[in-house]
Coordinates of C-alpha atoms in Angstrom, one line a residue:
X978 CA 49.0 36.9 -69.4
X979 CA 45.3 37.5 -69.4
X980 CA 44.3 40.8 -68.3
X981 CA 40.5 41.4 -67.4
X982 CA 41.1 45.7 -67.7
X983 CA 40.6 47.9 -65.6
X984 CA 36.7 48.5 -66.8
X985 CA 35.8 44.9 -65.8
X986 CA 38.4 45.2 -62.6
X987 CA 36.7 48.2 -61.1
X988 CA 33.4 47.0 -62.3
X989 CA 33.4 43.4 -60.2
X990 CA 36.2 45.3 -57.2
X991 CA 33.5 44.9 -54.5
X992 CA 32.8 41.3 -55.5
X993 CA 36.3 40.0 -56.1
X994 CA 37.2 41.5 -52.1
X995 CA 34.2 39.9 -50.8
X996 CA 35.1 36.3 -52.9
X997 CA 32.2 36.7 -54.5
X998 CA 33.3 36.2 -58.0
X999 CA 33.6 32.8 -59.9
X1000 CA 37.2 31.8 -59.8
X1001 CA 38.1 32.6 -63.2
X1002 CA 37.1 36.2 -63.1
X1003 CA 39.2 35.9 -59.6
X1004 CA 41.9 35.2 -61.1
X1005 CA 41.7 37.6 -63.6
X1006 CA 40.9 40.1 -61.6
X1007 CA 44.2 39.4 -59.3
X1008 CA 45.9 39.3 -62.3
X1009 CA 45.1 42.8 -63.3
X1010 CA 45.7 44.3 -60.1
X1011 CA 49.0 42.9 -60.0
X1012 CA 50.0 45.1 -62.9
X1013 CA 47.8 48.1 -62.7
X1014 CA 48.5 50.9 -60.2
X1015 CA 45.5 52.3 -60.6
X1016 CA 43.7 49.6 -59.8
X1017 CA 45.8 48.7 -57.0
X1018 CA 44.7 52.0 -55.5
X1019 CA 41.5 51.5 -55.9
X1020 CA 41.8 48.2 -54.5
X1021 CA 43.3 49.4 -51.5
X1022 CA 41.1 52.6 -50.6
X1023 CA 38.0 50.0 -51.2
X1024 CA 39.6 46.9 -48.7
X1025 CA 40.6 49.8 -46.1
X1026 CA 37.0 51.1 -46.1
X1027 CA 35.8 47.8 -46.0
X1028 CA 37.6 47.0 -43.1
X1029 CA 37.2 50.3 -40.6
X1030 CA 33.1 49.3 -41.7
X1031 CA 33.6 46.2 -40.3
X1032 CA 35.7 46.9 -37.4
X1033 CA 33.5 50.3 -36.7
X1034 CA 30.0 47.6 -36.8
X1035 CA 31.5 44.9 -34.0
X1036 CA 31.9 47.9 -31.6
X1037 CA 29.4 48.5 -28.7
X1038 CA 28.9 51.2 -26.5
X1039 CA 30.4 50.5 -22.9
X1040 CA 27.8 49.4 -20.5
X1041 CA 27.8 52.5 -18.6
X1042 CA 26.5 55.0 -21.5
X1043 CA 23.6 52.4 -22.5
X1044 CA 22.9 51.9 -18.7
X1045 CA 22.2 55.4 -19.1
X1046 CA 20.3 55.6 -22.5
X1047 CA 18.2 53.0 -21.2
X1048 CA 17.1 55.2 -17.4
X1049 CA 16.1 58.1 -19.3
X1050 CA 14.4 56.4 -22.0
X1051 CA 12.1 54.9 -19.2
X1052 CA 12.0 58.4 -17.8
X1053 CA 10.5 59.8 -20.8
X1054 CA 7.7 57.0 -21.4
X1055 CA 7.1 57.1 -17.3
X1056 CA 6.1 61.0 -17.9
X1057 CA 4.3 60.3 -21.1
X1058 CA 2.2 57.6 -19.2

């Protein structure tokens, strides 16, 4: 079994979620966190935040709020003008 250790796991974690490593550290990297808790942790805490990022960035706000933002926006530069 190769294992990459932890130092070189938690070093390239961000990569290897993205895909963004070349497939032999990939593997290696899956490897390891198949055997290391504490990586697995890691792992986990780094693909949930990754996640509720993503989800949080694909929200809007309903039409009705920026409807609003947008009236008194021009009701401030209608004053200032």
């Amino acid at each position: 079994m190769t294992d990459c250790g932890c130092e070189k796991a938690r070093r390239d974690l961000e990569e290897y979620l993205r895909h963004e490593v070349c497939k032999t550290s990939q593997t290696d990297i899956a490897e390891h966190l198949e055997h290391c808790e504490g990586c697995q942790d890691e792992a986990l805490v780094a693909r949930t935040l990754t996640e509720v990022l993503a989800r949080a960035c694909k929200e809007s706000a309903p039409e009705e709020l920026r409807d609003q933002v947008l009236a008194k926006l021009r009701e401030a530069q209608s004053v200032t003008t």
